[in-house]
JSON list of C-alpha atoms and ligand atoms in Angstrom, two decimals:
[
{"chain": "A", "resi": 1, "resn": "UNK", "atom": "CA", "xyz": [81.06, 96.76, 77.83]},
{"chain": "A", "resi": 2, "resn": "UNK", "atom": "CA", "xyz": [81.13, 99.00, 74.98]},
{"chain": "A", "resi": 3, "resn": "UNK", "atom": "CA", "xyz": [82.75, 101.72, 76.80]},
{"chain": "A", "resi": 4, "resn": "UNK", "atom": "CA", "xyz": [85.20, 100.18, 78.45]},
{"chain": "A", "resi": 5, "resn": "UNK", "atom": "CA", "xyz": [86.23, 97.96, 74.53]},
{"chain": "A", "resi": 6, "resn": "UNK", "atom": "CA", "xyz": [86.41, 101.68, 73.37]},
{"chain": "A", "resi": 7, "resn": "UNK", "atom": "CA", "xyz": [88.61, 103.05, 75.85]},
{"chain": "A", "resi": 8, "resn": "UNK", "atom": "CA", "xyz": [91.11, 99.71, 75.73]},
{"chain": "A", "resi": 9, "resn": "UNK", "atom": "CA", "xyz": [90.79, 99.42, 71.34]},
{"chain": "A", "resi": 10, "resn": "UNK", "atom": "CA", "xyz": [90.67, 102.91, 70.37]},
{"chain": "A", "resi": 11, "resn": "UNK", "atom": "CA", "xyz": [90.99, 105.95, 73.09]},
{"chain": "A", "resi": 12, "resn": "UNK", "atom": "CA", "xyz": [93.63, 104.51, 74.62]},
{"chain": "A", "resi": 13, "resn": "UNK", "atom": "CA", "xyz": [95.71, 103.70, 71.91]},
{"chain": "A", "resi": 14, "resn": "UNK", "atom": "CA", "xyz": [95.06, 106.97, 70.19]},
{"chain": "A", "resi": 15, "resn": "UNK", "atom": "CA", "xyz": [96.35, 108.51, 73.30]},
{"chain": "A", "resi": 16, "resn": "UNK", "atom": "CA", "xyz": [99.73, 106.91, 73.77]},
{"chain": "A", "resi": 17, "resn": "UNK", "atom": "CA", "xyz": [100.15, 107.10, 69.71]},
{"chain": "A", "resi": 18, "resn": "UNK", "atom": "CA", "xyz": [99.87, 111.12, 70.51]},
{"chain": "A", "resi": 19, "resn": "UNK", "atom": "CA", "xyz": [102.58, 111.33, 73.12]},
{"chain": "A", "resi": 20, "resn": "UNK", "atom": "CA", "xyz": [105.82, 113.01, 72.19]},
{"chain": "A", "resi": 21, "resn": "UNK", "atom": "CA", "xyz": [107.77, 110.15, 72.72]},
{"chain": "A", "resi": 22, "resn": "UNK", "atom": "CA", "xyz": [111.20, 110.32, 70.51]},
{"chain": "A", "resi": 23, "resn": "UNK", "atom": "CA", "xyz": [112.98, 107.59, 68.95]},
{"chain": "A", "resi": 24, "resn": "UNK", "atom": "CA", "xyz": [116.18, 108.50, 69.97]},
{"chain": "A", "resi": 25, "resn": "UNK", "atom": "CA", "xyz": [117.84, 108.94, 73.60]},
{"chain": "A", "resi": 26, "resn": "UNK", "atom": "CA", "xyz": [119.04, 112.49, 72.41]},
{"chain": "A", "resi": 27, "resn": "UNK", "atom": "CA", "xyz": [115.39, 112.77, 71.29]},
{"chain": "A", "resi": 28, "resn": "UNK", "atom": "CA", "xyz": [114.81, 112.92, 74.96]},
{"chain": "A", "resi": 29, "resn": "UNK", "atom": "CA", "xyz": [116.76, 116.72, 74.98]},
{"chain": "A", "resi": 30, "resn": "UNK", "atom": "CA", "xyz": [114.76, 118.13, 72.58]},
{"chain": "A", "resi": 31, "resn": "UNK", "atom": "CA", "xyz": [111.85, 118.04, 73.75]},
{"chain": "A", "resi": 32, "resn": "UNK", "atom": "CA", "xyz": [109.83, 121.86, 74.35]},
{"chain": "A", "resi": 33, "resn": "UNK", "atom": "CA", "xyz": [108.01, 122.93, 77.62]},
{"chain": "A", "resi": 34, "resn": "UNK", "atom": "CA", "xyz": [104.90, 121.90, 75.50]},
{"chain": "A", "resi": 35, "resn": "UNK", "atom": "CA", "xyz": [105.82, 118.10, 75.00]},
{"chain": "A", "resi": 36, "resn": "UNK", "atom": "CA", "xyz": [106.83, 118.01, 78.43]},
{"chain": "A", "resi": 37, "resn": "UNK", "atom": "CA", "xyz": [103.39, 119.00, 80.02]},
{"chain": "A", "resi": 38, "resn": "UNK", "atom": "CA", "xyz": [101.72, 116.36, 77.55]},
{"chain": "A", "resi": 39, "resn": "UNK", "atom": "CA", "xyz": [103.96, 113.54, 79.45]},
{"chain": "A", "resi": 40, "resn": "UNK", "atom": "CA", "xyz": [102.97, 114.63, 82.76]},
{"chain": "A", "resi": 41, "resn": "UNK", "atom": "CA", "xyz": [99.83, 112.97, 83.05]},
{"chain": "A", "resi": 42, "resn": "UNK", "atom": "CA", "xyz": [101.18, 109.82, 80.78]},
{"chain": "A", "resi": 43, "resn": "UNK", "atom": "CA", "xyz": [104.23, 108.99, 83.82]},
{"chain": "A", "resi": 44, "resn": "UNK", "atom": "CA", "xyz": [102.07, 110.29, 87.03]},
{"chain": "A", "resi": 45, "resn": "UNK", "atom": "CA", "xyz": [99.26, 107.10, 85.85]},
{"chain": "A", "resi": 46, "resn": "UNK", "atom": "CA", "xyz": [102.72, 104.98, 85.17]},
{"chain": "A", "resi": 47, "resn": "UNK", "atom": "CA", "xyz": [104.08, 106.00, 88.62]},
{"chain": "A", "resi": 48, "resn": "UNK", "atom": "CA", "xyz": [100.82, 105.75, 89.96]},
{"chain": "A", "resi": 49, "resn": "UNK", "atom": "CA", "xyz": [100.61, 102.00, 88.54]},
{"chain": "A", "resi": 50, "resn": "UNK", "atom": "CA", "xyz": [104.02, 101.15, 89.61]},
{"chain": "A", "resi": 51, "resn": "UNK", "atom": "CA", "xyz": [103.22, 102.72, 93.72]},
{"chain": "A", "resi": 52, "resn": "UNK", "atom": "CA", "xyz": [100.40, 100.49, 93.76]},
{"chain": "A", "resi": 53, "resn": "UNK", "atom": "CA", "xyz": [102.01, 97.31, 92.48]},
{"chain": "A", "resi": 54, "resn": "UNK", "atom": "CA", "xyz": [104.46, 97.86, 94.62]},
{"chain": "A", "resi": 55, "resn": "UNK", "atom": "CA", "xyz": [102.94, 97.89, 98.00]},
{"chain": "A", "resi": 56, "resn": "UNK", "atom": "CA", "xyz": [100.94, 94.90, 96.47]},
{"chain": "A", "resi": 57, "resn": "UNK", "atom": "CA", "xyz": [103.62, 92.84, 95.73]},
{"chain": "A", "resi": 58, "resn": "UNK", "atom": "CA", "xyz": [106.85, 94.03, 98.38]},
{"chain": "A", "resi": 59, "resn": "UNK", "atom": "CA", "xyz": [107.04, 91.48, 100.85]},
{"chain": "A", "resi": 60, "resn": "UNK", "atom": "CA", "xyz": [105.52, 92.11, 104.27]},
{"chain": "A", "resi": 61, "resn": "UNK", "atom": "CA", "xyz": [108.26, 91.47, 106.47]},
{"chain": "A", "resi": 62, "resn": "UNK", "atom": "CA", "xyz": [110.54, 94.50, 106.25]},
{"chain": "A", "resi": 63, "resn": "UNK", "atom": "CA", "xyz": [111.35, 94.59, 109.29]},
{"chain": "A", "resi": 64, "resn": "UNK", "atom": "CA", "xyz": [114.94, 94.90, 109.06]},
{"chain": "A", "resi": 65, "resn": "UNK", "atom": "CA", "xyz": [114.53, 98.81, 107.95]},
{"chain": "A", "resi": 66, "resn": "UNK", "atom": "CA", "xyz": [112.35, 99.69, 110.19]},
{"chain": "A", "resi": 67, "resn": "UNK", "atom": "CA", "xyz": [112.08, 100.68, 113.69]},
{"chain": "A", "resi": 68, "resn": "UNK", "atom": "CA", "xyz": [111.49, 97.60, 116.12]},
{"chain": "A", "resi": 69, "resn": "UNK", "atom": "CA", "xyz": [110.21, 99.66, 118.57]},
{"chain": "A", "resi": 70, "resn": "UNK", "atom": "CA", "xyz": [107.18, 101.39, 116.70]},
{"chain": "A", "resi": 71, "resn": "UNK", "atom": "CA", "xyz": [105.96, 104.05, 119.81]},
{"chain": "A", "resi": 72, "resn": "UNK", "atom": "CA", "xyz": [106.62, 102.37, 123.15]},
{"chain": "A", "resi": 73, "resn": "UNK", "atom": "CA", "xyz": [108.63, 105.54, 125.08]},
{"chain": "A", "resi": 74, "resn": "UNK", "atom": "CA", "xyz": [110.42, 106.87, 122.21]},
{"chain": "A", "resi": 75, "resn": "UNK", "atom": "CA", "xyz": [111.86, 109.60, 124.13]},
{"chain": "A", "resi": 76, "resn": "UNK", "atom": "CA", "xyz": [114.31, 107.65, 125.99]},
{"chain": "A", "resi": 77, "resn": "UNK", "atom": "CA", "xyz": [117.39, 106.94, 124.06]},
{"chain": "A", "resi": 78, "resn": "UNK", "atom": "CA", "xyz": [117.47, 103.17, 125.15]},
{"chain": "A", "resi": 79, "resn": "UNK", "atom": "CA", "xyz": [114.02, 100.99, 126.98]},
{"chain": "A", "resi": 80, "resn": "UNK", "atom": "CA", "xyz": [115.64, 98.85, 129.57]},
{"chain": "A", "resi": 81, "resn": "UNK", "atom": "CA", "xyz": [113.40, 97.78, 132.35]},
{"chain": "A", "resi": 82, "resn": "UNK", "atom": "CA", "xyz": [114.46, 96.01, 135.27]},
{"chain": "A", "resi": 83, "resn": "UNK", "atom": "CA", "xyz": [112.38, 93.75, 136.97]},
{"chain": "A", "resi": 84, "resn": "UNK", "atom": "CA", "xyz": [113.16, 92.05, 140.96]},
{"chain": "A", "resi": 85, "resn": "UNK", "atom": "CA", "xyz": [112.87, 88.40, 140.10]},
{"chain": "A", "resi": 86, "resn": "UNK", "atom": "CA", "xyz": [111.22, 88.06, 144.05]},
{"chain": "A", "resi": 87, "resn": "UNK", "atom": "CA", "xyz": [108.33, 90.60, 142.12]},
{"chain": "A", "resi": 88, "resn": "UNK", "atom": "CA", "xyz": [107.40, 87.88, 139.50]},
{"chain": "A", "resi": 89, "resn": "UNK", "atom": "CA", "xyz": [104.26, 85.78, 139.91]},
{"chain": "A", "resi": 90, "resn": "UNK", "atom": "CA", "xyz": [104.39, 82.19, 139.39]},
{"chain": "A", "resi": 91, "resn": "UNK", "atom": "CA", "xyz": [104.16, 82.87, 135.57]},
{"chain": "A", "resi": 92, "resn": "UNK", "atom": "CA", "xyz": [104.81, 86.81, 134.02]},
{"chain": "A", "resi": 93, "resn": "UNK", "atom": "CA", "xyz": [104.54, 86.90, 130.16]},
{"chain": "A", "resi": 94, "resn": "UNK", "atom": "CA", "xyz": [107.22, 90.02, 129.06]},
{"chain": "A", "resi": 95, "resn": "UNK", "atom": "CA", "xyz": [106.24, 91.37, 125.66]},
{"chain": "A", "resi": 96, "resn": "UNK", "atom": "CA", "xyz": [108.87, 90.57, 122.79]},
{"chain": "A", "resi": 97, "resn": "UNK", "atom": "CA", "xyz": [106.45, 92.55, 120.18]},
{"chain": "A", "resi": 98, "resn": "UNK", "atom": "CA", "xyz": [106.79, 95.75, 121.49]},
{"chain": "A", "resi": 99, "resn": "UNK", "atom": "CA", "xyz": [103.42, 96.67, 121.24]},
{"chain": "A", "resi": 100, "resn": "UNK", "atom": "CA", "xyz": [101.93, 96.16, 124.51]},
{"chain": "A", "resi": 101, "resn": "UNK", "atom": "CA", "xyz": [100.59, 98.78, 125.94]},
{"chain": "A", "resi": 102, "resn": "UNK", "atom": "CA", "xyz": [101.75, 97.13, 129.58]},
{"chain": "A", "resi": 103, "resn": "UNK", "atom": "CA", "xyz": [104.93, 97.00, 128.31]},
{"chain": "A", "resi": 104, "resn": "UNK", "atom": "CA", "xyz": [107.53, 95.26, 129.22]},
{"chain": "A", "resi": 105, "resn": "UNK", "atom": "CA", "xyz": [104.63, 93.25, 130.13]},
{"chain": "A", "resi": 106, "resn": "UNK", "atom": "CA", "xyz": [102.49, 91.04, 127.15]},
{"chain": "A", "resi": 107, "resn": "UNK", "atom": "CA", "xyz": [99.11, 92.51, 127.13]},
{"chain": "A", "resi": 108, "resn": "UNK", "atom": "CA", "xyz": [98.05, 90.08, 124.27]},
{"chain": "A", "resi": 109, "resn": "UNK", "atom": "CA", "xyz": [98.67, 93.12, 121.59]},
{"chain": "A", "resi": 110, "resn": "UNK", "atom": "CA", "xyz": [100.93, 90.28, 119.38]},
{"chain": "A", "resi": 111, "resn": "UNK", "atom": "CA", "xyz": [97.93, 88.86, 118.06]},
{"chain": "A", "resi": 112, "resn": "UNK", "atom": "CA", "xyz": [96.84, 91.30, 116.47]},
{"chain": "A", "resi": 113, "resn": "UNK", "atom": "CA", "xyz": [100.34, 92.23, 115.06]},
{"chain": "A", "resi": 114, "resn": "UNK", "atom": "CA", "xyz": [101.04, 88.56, 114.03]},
{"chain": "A", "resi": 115, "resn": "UNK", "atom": "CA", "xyz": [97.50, 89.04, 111.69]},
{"chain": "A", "resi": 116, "resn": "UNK", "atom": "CA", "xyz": [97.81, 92.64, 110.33]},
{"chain": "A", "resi": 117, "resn": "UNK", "atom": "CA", "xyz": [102.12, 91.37, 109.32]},
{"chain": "A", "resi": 118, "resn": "UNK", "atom": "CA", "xyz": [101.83, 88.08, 109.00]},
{"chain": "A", "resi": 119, "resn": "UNK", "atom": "CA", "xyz": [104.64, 87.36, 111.75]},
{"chain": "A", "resi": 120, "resn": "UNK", "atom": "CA", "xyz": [104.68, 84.69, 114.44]},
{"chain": "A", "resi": 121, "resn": "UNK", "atom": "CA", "xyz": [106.14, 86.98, 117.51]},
{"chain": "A", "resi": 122, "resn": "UNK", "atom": "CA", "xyz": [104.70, 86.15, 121.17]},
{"chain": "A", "resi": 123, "resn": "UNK", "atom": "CA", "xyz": [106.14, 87.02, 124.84]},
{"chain": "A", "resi": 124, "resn": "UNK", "atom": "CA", "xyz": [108.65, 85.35, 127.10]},
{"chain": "A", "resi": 125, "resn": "UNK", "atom": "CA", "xyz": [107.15, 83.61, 130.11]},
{"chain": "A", "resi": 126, "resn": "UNK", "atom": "CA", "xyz": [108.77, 83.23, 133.07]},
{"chain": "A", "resi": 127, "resn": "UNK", "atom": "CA", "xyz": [108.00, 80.99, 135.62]},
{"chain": "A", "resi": 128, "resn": "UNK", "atom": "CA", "xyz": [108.73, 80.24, 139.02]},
{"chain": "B", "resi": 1, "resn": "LIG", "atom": "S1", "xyz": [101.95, 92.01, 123.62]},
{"chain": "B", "resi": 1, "resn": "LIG", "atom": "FE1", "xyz": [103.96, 91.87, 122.88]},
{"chain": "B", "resi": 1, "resn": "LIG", "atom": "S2", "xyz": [104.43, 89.78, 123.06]},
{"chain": "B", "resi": 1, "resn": "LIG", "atom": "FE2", "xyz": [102.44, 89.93, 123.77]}
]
């Protein structure tokens, strides 16, 4: 424990004592090419803390800026399928997660999408 009581009492403190932080916003303009480079390191471990909080802490469902449609063929300006009712089974399951990779068809792929997100999406069954 010793090491890790020096680095929180003493080595860190001494550290962020020595950076050329001013008092003053105009401080800020003053600064020299010198006092710059000794910040570097002090904001990339503060923007490196705040990164990882961050995609700790943002809320899993984000869905609404992002794609719905993460790969199923992208190179079509708009998926529409269209399926002969007289072609249906008794029962067809159509994918609403878009990650089957029968698609439009559910291949059972929502499962693991509802665990890695958290979500609750399943397919559409239609029955005769
Ligand atoms: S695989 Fe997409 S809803 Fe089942």
């Amino acid at each position: 424990m010793h090491p890790i009581s020096t680095l929180v009492k003493t080595s860190i403190p001494n550290y962020l004592s020595g950076l050329p932080i001013p008092d003053t916003i105009g401080g800020w303009f003053k600064l020299g090419v010198k006092d710059w480079a000794a910040l570097v390191p002090f904001f990339a471990v503060i923007g490196g803390i705040s990164f990882v909080t961050f995609r700790t802490v943002k809320p899993r469902n984000t869905s609404h800026f992002q794609s719905v449609n993460p790969s199923i063929r992208k190179d079509e300006a708009k998926v529409v399928d269209i399926v002969n009712i007289e072609d249906l089974g008794d029962s067809t399951a159509f994918c609403r997660c878009w990650r089957s990779a029968k698609f439009p068809y559910c291949d059972g792929s929502h499962g693991r999408h509802n665990r890695e997100n958290c979500d609750n999406t399943g397919p559409v069954v239609i029955k005769k």
